[in-house]
Coordinates of C-alpha atoms in Angstrom, one line a residue:
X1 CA 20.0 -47.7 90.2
X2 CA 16.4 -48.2 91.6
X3 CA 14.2 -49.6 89.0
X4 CA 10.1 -47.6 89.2
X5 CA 7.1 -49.6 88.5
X6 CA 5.0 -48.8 85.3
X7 CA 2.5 -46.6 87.8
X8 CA 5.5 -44.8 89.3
X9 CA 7.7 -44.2 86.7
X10 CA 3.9 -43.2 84.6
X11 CA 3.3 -40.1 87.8
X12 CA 6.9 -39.2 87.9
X13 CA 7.2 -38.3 84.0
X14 CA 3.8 -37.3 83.9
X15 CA 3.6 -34.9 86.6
X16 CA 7.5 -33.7 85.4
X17 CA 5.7 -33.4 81.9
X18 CA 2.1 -31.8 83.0
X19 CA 4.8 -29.3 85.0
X20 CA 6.7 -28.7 82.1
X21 CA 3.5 -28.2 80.0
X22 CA 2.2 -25.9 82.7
X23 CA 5.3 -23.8 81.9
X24 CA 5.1 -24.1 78.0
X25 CA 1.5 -22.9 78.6
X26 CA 2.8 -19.8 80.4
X27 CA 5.5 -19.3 78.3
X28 CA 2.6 -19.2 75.5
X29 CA 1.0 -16.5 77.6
X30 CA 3.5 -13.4 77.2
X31 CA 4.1 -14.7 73.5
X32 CA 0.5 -13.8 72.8
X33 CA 0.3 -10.5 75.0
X34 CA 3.8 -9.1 73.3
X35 CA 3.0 -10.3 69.7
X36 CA -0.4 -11.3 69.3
X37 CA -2.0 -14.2 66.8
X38 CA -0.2 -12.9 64.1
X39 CA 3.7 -13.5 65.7
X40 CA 2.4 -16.7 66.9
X41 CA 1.4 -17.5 63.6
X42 CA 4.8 -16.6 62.3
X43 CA 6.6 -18.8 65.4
X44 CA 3.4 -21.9 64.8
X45 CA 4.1 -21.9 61.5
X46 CA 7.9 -23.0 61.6
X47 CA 7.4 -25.4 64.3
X48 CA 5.8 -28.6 62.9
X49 CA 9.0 -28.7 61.1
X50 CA 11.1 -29.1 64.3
X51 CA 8.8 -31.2 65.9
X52 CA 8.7 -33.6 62.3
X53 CA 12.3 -33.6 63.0
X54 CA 11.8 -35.1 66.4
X55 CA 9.6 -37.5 65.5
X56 CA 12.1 -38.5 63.1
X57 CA 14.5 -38.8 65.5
X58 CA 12.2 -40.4 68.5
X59 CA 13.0 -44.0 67.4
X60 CA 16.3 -43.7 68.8
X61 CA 15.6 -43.3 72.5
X62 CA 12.9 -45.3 72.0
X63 CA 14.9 -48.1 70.7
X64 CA 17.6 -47.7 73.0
X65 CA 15.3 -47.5 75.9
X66 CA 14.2 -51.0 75.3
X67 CA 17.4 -52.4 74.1
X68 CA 19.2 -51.2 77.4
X69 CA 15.8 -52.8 79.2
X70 CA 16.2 -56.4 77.7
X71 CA 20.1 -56.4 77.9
X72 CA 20.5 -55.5 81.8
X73 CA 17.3 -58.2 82.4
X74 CA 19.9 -60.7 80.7
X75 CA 22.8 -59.4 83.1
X76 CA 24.2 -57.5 79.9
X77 CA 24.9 -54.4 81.5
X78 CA 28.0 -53.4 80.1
X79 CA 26.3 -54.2 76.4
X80 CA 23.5 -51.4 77.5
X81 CA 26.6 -49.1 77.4
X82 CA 28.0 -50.0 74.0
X83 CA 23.8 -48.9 72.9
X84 CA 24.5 -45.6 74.4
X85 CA 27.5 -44.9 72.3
X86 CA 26.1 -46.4 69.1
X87 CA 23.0 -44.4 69.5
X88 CA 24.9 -41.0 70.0
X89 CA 27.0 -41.6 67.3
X90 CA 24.1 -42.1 64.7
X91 CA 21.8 -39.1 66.4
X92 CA 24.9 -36.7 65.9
X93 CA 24.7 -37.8 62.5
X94 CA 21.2 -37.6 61.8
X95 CA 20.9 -33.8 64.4
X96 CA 23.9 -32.1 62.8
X97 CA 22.5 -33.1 59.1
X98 CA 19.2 -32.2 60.2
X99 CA 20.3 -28.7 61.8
X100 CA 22.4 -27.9 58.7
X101 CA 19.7 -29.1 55.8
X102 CA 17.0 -26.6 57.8
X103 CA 19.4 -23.5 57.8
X104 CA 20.9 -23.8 54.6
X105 CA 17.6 -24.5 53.1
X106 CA 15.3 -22.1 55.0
X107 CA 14.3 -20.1 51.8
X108 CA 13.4 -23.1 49.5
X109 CA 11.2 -24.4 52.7
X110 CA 9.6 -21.9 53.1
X111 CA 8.6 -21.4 49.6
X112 CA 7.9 -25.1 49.2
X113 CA 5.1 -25.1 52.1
X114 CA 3.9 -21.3 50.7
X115 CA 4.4 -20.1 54.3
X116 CA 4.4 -16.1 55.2
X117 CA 7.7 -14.7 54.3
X118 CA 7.9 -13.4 57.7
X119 CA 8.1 -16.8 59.1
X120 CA 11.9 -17.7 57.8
X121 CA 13.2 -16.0 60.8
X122 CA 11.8 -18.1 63.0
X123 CA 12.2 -20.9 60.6
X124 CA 16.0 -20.1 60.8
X125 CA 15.8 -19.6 65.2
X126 CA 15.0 -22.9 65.7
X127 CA 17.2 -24.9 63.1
X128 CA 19.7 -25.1 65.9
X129 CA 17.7 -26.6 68.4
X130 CA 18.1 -30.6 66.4
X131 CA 21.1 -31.5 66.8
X132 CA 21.5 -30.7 71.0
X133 CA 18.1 -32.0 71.4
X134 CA 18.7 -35.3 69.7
X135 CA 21.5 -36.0 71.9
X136 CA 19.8 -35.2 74.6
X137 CA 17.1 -37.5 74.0
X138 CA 19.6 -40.4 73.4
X139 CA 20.8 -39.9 77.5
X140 CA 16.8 -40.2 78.1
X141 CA 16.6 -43.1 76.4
X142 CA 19.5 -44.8 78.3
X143 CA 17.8 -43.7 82.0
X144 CA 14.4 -44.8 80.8
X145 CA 16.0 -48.4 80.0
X146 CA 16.9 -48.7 83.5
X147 CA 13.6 -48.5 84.3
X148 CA 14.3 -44.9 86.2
X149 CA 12.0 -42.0 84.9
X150 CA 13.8 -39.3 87.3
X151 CA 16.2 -37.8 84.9
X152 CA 14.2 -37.2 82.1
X153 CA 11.6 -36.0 84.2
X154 CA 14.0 -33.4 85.6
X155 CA 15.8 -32.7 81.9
X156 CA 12.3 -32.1 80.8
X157 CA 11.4 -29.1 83.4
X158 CA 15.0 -27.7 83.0
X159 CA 14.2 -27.7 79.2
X160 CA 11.3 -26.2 79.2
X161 CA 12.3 -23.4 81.7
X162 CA 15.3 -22.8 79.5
X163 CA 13.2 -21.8 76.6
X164 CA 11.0 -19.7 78.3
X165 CA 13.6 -18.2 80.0
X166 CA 15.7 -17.3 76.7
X167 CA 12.8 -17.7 74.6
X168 CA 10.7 -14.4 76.0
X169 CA 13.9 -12.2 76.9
X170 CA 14.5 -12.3 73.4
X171 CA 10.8 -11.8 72.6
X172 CA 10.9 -8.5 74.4
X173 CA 14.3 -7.8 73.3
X174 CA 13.7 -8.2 69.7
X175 CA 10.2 -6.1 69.9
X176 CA 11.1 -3.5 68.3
X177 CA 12.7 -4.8 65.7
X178 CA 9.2 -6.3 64.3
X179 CA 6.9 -9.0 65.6
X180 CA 8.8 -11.6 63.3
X181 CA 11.6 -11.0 64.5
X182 CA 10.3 -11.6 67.8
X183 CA 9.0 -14.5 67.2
X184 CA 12.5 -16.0 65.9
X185 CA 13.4 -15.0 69.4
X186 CA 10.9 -17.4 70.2
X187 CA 11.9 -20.3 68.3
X188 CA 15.6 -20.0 70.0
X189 CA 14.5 -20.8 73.0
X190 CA 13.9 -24.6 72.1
X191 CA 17.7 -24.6 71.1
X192 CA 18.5 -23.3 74.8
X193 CA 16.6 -25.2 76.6
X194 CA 18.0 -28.4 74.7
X195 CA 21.5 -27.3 75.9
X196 CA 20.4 -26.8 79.5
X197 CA 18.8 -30.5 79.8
X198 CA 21.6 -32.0 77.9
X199 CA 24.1 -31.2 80.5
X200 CA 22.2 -31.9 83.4
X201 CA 21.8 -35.7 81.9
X202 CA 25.8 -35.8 81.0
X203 CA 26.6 -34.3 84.5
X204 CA 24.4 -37.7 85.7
X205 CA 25.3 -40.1 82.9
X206 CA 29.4 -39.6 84.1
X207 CA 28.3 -39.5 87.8
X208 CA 26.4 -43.0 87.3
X209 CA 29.6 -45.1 85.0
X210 CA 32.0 -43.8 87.4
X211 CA 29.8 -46.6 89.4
X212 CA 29.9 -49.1 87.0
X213 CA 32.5 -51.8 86.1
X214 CA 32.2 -52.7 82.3
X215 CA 33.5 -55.1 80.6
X216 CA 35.3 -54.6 77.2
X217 CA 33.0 -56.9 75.4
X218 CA 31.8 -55.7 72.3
X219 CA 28.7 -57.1 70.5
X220 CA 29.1 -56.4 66.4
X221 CA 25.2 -56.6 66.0
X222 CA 24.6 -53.6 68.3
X223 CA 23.9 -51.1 65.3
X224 CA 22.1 -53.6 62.9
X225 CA 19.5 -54.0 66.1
X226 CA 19.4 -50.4 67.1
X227 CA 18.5 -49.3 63.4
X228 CA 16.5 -52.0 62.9
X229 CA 14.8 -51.7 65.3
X230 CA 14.3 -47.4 65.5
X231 CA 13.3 -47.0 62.0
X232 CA 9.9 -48.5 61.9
X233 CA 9.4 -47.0 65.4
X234 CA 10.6 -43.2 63.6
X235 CA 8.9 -43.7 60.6
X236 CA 5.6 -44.3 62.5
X237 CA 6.5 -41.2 65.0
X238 CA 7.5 -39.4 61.5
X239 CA 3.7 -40.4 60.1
X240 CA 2.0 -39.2 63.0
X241 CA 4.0 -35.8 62.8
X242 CA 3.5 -35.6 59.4
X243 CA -0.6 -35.3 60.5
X244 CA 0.8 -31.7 62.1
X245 CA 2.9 -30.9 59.0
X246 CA -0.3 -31.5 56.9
X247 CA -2.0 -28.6 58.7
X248 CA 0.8 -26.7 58.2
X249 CA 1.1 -26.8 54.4
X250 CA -2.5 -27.6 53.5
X251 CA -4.9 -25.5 56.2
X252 CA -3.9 -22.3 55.4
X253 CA -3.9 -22.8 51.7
X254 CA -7.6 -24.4 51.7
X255 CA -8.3 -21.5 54.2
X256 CA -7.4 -19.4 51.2
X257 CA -9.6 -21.0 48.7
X258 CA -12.5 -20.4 51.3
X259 CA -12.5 -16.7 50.9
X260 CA -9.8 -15.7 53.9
X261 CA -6.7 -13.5 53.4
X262 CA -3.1 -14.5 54.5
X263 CA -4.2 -12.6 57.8
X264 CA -7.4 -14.5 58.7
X265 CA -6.1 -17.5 57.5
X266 CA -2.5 -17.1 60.1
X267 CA -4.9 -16.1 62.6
X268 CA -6.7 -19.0 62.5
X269 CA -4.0 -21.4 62.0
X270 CA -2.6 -19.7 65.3
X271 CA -5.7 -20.5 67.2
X272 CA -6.1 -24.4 65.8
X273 CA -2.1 -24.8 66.4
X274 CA -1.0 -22.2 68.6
X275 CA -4.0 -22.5 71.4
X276 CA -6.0 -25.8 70.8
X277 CA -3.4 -27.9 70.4
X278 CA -0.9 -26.7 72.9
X279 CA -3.6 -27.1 75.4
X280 CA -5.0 -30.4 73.9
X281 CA -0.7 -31.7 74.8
X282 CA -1.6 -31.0 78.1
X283 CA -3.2 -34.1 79.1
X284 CA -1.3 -35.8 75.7
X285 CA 2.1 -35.4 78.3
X286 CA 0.4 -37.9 80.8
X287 CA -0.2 -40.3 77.9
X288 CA 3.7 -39.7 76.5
X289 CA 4.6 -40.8 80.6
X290 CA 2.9 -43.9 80.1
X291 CA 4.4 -44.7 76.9
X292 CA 7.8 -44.0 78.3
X293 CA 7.2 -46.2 80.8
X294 CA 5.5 -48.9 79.3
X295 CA 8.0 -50.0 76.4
X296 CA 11.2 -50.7 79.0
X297 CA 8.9 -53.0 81.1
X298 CA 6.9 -54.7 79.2
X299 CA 9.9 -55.3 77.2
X300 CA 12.0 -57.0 79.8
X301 CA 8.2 -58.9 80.7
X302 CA 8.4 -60.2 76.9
X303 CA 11.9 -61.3 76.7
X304 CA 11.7 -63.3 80.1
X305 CA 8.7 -64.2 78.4
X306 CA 6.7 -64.2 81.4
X307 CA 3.0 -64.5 79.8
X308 CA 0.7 -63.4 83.2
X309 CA 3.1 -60.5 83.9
X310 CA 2.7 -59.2 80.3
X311 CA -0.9 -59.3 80.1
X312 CA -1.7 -57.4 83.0
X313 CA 1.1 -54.8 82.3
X314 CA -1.0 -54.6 79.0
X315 CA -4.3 -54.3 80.8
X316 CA -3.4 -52.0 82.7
X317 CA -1.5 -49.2 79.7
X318 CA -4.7 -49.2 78.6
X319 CA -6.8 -48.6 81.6
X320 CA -4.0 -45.6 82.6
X321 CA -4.8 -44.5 79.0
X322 CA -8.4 -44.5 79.3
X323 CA -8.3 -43.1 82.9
X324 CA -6.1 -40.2 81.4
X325 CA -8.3 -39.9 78.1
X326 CA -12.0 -39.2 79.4
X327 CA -11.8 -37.2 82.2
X328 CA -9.3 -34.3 80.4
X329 CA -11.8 -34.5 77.2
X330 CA -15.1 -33.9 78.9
X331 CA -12.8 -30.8 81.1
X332 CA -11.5 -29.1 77.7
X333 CA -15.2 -29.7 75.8
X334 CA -17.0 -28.4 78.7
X335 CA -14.7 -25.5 79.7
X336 CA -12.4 -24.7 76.4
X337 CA -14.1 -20.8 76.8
X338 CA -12.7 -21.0 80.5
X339 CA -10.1 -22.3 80.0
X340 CA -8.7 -20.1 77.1
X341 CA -9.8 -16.9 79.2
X342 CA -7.7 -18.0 82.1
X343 CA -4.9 -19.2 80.0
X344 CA -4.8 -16.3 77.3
X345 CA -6.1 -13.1 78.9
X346 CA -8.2 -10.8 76.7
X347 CA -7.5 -13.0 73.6
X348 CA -9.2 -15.9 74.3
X349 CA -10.4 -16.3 70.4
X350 CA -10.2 -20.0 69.3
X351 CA -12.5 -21.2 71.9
X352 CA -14.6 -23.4 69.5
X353 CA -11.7 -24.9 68.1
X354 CA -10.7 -26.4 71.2
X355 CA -13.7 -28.0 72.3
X356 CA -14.1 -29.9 69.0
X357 CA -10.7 -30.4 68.8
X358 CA -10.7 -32.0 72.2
X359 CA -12.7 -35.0 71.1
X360 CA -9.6 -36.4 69.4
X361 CA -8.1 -36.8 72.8
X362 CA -9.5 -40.3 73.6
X363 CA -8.5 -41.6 70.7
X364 CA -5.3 -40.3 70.4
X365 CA -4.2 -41.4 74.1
X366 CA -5.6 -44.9 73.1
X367 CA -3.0 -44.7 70.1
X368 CA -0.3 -43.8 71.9
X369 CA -0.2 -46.4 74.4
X370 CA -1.3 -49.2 72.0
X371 CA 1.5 -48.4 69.4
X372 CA 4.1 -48.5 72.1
X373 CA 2.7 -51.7 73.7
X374 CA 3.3 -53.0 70.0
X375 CA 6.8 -51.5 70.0
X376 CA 7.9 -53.1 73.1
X377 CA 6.8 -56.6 71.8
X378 CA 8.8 -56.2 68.6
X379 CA 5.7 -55.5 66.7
X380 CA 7.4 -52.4 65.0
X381 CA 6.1 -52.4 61.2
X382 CA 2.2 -52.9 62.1
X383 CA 1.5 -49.4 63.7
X384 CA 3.5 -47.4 61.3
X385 CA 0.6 -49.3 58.5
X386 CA -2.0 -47.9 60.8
X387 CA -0.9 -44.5 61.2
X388 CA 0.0 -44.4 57.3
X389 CA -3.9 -45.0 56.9
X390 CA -4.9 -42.4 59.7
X391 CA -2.6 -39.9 57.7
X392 CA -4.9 -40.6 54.5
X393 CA -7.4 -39.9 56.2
X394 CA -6.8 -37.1 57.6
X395 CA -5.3 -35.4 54.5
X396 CA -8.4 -36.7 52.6
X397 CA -10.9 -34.7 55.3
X398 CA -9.0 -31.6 55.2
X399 CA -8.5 -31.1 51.5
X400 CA -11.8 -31.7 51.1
X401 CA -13.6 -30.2 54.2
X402 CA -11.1 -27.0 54.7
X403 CA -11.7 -25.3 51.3
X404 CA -15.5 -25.3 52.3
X405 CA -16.3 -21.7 53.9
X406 CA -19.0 -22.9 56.2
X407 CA -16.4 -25.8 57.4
X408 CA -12.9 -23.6 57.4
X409 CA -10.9 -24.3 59.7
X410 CA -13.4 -27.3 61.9
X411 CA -12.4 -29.6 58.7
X412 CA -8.9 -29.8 60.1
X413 CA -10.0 -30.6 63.3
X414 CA -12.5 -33.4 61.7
X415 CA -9.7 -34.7 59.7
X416 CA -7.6 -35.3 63.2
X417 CA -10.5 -36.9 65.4
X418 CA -11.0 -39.8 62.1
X419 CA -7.6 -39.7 62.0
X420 CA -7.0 -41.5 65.1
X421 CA -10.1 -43.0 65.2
X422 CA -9.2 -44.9 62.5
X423 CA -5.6 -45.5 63.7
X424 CA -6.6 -46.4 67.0
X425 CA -9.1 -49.6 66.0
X426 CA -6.5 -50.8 63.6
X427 CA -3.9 -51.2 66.3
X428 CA -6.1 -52.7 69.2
X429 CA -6.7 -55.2 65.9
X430 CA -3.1 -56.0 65.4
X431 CA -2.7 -55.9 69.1
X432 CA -5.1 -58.8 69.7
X433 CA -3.6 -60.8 66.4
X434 CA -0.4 -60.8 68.4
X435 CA -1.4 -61.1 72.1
X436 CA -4.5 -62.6 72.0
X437 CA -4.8 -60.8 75.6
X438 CA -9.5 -60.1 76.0
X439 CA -9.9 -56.8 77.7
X440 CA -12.1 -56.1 79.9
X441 CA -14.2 -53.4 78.6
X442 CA -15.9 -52.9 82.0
X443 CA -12.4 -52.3 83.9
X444 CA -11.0 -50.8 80.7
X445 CA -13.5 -48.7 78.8
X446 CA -16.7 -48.0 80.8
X447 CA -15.7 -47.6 84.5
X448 CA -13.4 -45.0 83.4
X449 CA -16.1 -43.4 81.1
X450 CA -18.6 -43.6 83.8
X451 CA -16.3 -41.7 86.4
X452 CA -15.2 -39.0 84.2
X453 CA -18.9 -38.1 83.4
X454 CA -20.3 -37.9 87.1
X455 CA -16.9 -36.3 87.6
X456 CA -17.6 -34.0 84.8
X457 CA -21.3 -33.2 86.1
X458 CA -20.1 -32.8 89.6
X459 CA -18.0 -29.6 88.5
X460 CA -19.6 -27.9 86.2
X461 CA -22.7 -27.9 89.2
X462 CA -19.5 -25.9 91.4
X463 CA -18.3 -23.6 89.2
X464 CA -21.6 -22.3 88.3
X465 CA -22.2 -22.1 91.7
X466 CA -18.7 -20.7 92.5
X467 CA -18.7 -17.9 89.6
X468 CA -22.3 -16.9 90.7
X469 CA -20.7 -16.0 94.5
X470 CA -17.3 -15.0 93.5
X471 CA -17.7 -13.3 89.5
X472 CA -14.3 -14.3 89.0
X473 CA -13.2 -17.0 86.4
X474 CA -9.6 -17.8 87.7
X475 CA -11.1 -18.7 91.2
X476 CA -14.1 -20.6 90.0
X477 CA -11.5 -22.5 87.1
X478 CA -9.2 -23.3 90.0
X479 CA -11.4 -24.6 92.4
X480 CA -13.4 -26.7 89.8
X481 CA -9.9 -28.0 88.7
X482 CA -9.0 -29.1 92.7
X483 CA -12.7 -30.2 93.2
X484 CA -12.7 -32.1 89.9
X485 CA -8.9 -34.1 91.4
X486 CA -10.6 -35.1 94.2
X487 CA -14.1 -36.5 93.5
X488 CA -12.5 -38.0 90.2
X489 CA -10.0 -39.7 91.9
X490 CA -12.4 -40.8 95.0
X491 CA -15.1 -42.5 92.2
X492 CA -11.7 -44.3 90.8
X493 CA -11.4 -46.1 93.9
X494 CA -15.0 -46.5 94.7
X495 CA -15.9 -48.1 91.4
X496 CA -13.0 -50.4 91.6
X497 CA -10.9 -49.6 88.5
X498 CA -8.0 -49.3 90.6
X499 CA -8.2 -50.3 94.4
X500 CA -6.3 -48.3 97.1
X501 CA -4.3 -51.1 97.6
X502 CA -3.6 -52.2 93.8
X503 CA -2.6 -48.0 93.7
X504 CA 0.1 -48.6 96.7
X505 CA 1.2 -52.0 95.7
X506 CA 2.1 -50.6 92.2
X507 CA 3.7 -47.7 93.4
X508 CA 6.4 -49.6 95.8
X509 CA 9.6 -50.6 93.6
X510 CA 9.4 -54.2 92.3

């Protein structure tokens, strides 16, 4: 199997992910015609749950991404497949308990977090959905220690088509029943889609050891490493989630204290959870790419322990991150009411939210790739410490801020950009006490920065101008996004931050 370069494998998942996302986004568009803030409040509402589950589960892949990476660099292949098994095993252990604990406990949860009655259906939809996705994310972690980013790329589209193929037939099945019943029709769609992907990536998994020869060599430390090295990397995944949880359980309680009924306060959850941040993942997909790709090869980099080859795989994460960051934080800030009128049509409330909330973005991307740059060095314990003190933060800020009526809601959205403000300077500091590598902020920081704003001035001058000939949103938006593609791209190259031929050279398999 072809290995991909850090900038290949980085487009392949990331334009499999923006894709996926894409279709998430529309999937998010008949959700709110049929069932309106309030049914996506219901479906919102159960969801940080699931996704706390997969960030309690991510360490896996993760771990066995790199663990495949280092062994088959050491001509280890056939120990890569004794990580595959090891790490099923212990996912269909920690999925099945996970699965059962959420439906046999859907009541008590939902009591515990004082969530809308109405939201234990969904609550009880999606509690199905752990354990198929957790193996499926095991065979992803196997393909993405190879160093090939194609089949989880694929299981991601096929995944996300599955839910909203599922997902909205039962929406408009269950209708009548009641929007919250609806919107548990909703929440199965994550479980389908999970089967779909997951046997696409067996189908390929068989396909590729029919291939193989391996050995019958068995190494006993194979769990004690995979464990060892997939908690810290889960419970930092599990910190960050928990930042999503905390809106969950606190917003709409503070919203409460602020004046606003169980309504407003759903509805406005709904818009911070439900619109903001499913479009603030948009560009968040690119940065996941990156990650994906960076841990496998700066892995095999640091256990060949070649010292050039490292550092400018570093460098250049973080430029990718930067590159990503600005240019899709200046689009949202500037167009969040465009955007949300194109996206959600005729219920394009939340508007504000998004721009503010779009700030984070930066900071965030810069997290990402820096905590999985530590990951792949080893470095497992320091990032969890820094999200651990982002999460204070951030719970500080909205207990504080929410409960406020002239703040509402913005508090959580203030709480999330310190957040990872705060998380993202304490790991470039533990990155630097480890690598000693000296950015260059020029390359790094500012080039991208500078790009993204001319970039960012250049379009807003065209989609005036558009909109003032053409009175129509969709093909103004559309053209600004194209327009904004090109002359973003075009300054890349012209201001050097990556050259034509550093682009092409990086692309080609090593």
């Amino acid at each position: 199997m072809k290995k991909q370069s850090l900038i290949k494998g980085t487009l392949i998942l990331g334009l499999a992910g923006i894709f996926a996302k894409f279709l998430g986004i529309f999937f998010r568009w008949p959700l709110q015609m049929l069932i309106g803030d309030e049914g996506v409040g219901y479906y919102q509402l159960s969801y940080p749950l699931y996704m706390f589950f997969i960030a309690v589960a991510s360490g896996i892949p993760i771990a066995v991404s790199k663990m495949v990476s280092e062994r088959n660099a050491q001509g280890d292949s056939s120990g890569s497949f004794q990580v595959l098994r090891k790490a099923l095993l212990l996912m269909i252990i920690i999925g099945g308990g996970f699965s059962l604990a959420m439906i046999t406990c859907s009541k008590q949860l939902v009591s515990f977090f004082k969530w809308d009655q109405k939201s234990i259906y969904s609550l009880m939809a999606i509690s199905a959905a752990p354990i198929f996705i957790s193996v499926m994310s095991v065979y992803r972690g196997f393909f993405q220690g190879l160093q090939d980013m194609t089949p989880t790329a694929i299981s991601q589209v096929l995944e996300q088509a599955g839910r909203i193929t599922v997902g909205i037939s039962l929406v408009y099945i269950l209708l009548p029943k009641g929007i919250e019943y609806s919107a548990a029709g909703a929440a199965f769609g994550a479980c389908a889609g999970g089967i779909i992907a997951l046997i696409y990536l067996f189908i390929l998994y068989n396909n590729y050891k029919s291939k193989m020869y391996i050995k019958n060599i068995k190494r006993k430390d194979t769990m004690d490493i995979l464990i060892k090295t997939a908690v810290p990397i889960s419970i930092g995944a599990s910190v960050g989630s928990i930042m999503n949880l905390i809106d969950s359980a606190l917003v709409p309680m503070k919203l409460y204290q602020a004046g606003f009924t169980h309504k407003e306060a759903t509805i406005l959850f709904a818009q911070l959870s439900g619109k903001a941040a499913v479009l603030i993942n948009v560009p968040l997909t690119l940065s996941m790419a990156l990650c994906y790709s960076i841990v496998p090869v700066i892995a095999e980099s640091f256990v060949l322990n070649r010292k050039n080859s490292l550092d400018a795989l570093v460098s250049s994460s973080i430029k990718l991150s930067s590159c990503i960051a600005f240019p899709t934080f200046l689009g949202l800030f500037i167009f969040s009411q465009q955007v949300l009128s194109f996206i959600f049509r005729g219920q394009n409330s939340g508007a504000e939210i998004l721009k503010y909330l779009s700030v984070s973005i930066p900071f965030l991307i810069l997290t990402q790739s820096t905590t999985a740059v530590l990951q792949a060095i080893g470095r497992f314990k320091e990032p969890v410490f820094d999200l651990l003190i982002g999460c204070i933060v951030k719970v500080v800020l909205v207990i504080y801020l929410v409960k406020v009526p002239e703040m509402n809601i913005y508090g959580a959205v203030l709480g999330t950009i310190f957040a990872y403000i705060t998380t993202m300077i304490l790991n470039f500091i533990t990155l630097y006490k480890n690598l000693r590598i000296k950015l260059d902020l020029n390359q790094v920081i500012i080039k991208p920065l500078l790009a993204s704003s001319v970039m960012i001035l250049s379009v807003e001058f065209i989609y005036l101008n558009v909109y003032n000939y053409t009175k129509s949103n969709d093909i103004s938006l559309g053209l600004t996004v194209i327009a904004g593609i090109i002359i973003y791209t075009f300054l890349i190259i012209i201001l050097r931050v990556f050259s034509y031929q550093d682009i092409k050279g990086r692309i080609k398999r090593r």
